[in-house]
mmCIF file of C-alpha atoms in Angstrom:
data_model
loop_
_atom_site.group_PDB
_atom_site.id
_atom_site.type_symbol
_atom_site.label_atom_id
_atom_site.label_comp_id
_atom_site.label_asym_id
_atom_site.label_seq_id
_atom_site.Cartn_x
_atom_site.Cartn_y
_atom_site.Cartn_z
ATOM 1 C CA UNK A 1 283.460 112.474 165.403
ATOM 2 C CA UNK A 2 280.118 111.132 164.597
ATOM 3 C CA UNK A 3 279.804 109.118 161.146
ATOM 4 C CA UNK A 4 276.548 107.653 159.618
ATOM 5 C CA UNK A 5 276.027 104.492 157.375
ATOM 6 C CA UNK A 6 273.255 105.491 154.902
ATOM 7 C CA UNK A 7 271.361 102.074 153.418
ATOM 8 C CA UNK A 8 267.788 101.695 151.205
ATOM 9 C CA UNK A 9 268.071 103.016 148.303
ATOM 10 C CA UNK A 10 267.125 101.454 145.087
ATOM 11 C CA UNK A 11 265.338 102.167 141.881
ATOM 12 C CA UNK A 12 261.489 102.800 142.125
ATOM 13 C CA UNK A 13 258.999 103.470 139.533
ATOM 14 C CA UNK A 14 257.580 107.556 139.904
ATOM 15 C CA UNK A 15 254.804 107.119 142.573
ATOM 16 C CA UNK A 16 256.753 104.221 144.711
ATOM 17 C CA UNK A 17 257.783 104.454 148.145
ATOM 18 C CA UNK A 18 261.384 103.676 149.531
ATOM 19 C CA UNK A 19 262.489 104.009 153.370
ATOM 20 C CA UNK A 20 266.043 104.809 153.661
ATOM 21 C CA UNK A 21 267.673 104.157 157.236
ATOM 22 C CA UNK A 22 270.621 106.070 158.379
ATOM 23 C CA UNK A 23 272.864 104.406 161.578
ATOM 24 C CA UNK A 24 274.629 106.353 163.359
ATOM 25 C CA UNK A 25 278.294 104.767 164.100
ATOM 26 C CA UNK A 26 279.176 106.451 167.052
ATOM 27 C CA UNK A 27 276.765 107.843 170.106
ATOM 28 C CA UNK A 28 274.580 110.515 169.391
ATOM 29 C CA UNK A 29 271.715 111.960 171.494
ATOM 30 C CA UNK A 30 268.288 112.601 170.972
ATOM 31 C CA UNK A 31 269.406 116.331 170.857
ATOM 32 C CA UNK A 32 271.412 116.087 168.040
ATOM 33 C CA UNK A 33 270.012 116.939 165.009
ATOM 34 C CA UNK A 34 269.945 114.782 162.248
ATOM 35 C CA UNK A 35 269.251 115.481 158.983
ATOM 36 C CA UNK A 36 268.673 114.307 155.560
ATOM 37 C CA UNK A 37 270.432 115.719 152.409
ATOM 38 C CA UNK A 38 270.204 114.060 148.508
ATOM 39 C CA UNK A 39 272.869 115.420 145.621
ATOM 40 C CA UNK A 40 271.745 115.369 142.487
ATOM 41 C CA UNK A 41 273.614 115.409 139.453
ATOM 42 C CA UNK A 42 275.532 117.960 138.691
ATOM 43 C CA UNK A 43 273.689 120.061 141.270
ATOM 44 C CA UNK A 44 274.913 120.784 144.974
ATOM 45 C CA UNK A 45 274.062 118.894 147.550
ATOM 46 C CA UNK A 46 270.566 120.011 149.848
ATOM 47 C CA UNK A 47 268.842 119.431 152.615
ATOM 48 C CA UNK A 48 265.837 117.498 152.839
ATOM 49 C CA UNK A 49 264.354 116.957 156.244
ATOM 50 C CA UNK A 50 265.951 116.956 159.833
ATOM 51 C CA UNK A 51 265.142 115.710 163.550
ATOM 52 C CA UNK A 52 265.534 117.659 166.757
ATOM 53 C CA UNK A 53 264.234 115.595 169.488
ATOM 54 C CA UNK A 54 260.739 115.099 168.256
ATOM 55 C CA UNK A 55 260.694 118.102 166.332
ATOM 56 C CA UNK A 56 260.747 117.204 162.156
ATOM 57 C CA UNK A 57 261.541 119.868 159.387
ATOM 58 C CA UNK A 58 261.085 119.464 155.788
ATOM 59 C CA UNK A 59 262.231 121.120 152.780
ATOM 60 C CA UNK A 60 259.640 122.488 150.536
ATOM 61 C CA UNK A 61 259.983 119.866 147.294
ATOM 62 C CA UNK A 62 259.350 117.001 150.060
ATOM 63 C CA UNK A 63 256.908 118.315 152.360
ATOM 64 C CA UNK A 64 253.508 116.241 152.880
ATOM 65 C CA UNK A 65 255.624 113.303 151.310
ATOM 66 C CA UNK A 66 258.982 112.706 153.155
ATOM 67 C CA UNK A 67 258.689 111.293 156.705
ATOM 68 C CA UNK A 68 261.735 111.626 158.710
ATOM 69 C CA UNK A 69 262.011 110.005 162.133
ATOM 70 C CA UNK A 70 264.068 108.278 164.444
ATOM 71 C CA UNK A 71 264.249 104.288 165.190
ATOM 72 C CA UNK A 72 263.637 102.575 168.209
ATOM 73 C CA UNK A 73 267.221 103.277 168.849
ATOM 74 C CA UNK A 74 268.438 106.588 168.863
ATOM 75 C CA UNK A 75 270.985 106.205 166.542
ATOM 76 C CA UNK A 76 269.017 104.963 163.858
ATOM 77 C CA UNK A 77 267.245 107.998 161.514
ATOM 78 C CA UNK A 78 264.535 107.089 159.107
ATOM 79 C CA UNK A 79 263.466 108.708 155.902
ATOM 80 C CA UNK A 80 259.946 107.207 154.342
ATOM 81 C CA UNK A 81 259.691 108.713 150.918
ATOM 82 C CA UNK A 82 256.153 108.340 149.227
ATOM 83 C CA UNK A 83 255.067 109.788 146.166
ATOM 84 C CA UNK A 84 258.577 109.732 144.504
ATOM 85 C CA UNK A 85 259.228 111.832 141.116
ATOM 86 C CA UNK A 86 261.272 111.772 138.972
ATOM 87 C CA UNK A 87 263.003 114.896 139.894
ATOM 88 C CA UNK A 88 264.068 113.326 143.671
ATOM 89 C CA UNK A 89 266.930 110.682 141.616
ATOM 90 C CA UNK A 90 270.199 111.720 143.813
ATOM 91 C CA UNK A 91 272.277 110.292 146.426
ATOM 92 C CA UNK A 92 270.938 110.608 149.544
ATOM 93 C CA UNK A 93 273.142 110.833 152.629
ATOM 94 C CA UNK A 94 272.442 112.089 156.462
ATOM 95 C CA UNK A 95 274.423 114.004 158.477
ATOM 96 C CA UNK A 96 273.959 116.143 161.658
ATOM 97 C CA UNK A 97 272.798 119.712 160.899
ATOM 98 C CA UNK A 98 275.038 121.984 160.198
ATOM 99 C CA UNK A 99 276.633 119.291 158.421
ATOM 100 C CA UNK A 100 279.856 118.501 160.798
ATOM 101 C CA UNK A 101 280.201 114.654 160.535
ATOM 102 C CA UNK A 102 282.575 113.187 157.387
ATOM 103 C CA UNK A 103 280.067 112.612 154.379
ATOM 104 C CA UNK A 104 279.694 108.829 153.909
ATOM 105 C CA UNK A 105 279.098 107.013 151.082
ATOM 106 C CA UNK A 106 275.072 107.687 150.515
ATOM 107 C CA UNK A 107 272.564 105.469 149.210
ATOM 108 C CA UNK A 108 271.195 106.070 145.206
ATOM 109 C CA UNK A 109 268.120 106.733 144.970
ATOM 110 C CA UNK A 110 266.482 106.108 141.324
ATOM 111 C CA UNK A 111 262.994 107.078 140.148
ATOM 112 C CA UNK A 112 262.099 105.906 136.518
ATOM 113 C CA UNK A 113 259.551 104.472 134.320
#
């Protein structure tokens, strides 16, 4: 089964950038599709952007500001975040899409003055 290590987060001031990178641990192709999901507090968990080939997707609240992409490997997934608010605090975690891999452990992601 395929699992992901998700690593980058931090605390950023609203405006900052972060890159989060997400490895995969076990083979995955350039066909899979990877995506990018954040959980907020007490809210459910949603998707964010996602990778098909070369193909990118992005959800609404992150589009023209979230960059997903893959690494030089294949089994490394990006996720440049510019322009952060406020509003995009959660743990971020990646997965393949439909979700189908176990959850791992995420990486926080704090934006505050």
């Amino acid at each position: 089964q395929v699992r992901f290590v998700e690593s980058g987060g931090g605390l950023v001031r609203p405006g900052g950038s972060l890159r989060l990178s997400c490895a995969a641990q076990t083979d995955i192709t350039v066909d899979t599709i990877v995506a990018w999901y954040r959980q907020a507090p007490g809210k459910q968990r949603e998707l964010v952007a996602r990778i098909y080939g070369t193909h990118t997707s992005y959800s609404p609240f992150v589009e023209g500001r979230f960059t997903i992409a893959r690494g030089n490997g294949k089994d490394t997934i990006s996720l440049q975040m510019n322009s952060l608010k406020p509003e995009d605090t959660a743990v971020y975690y990646c997965n393949t899409h439909p979700a189908g891999a176990t959850w791992g452990q995420g990486t926080q992601v704090t934006v505050s003055s």
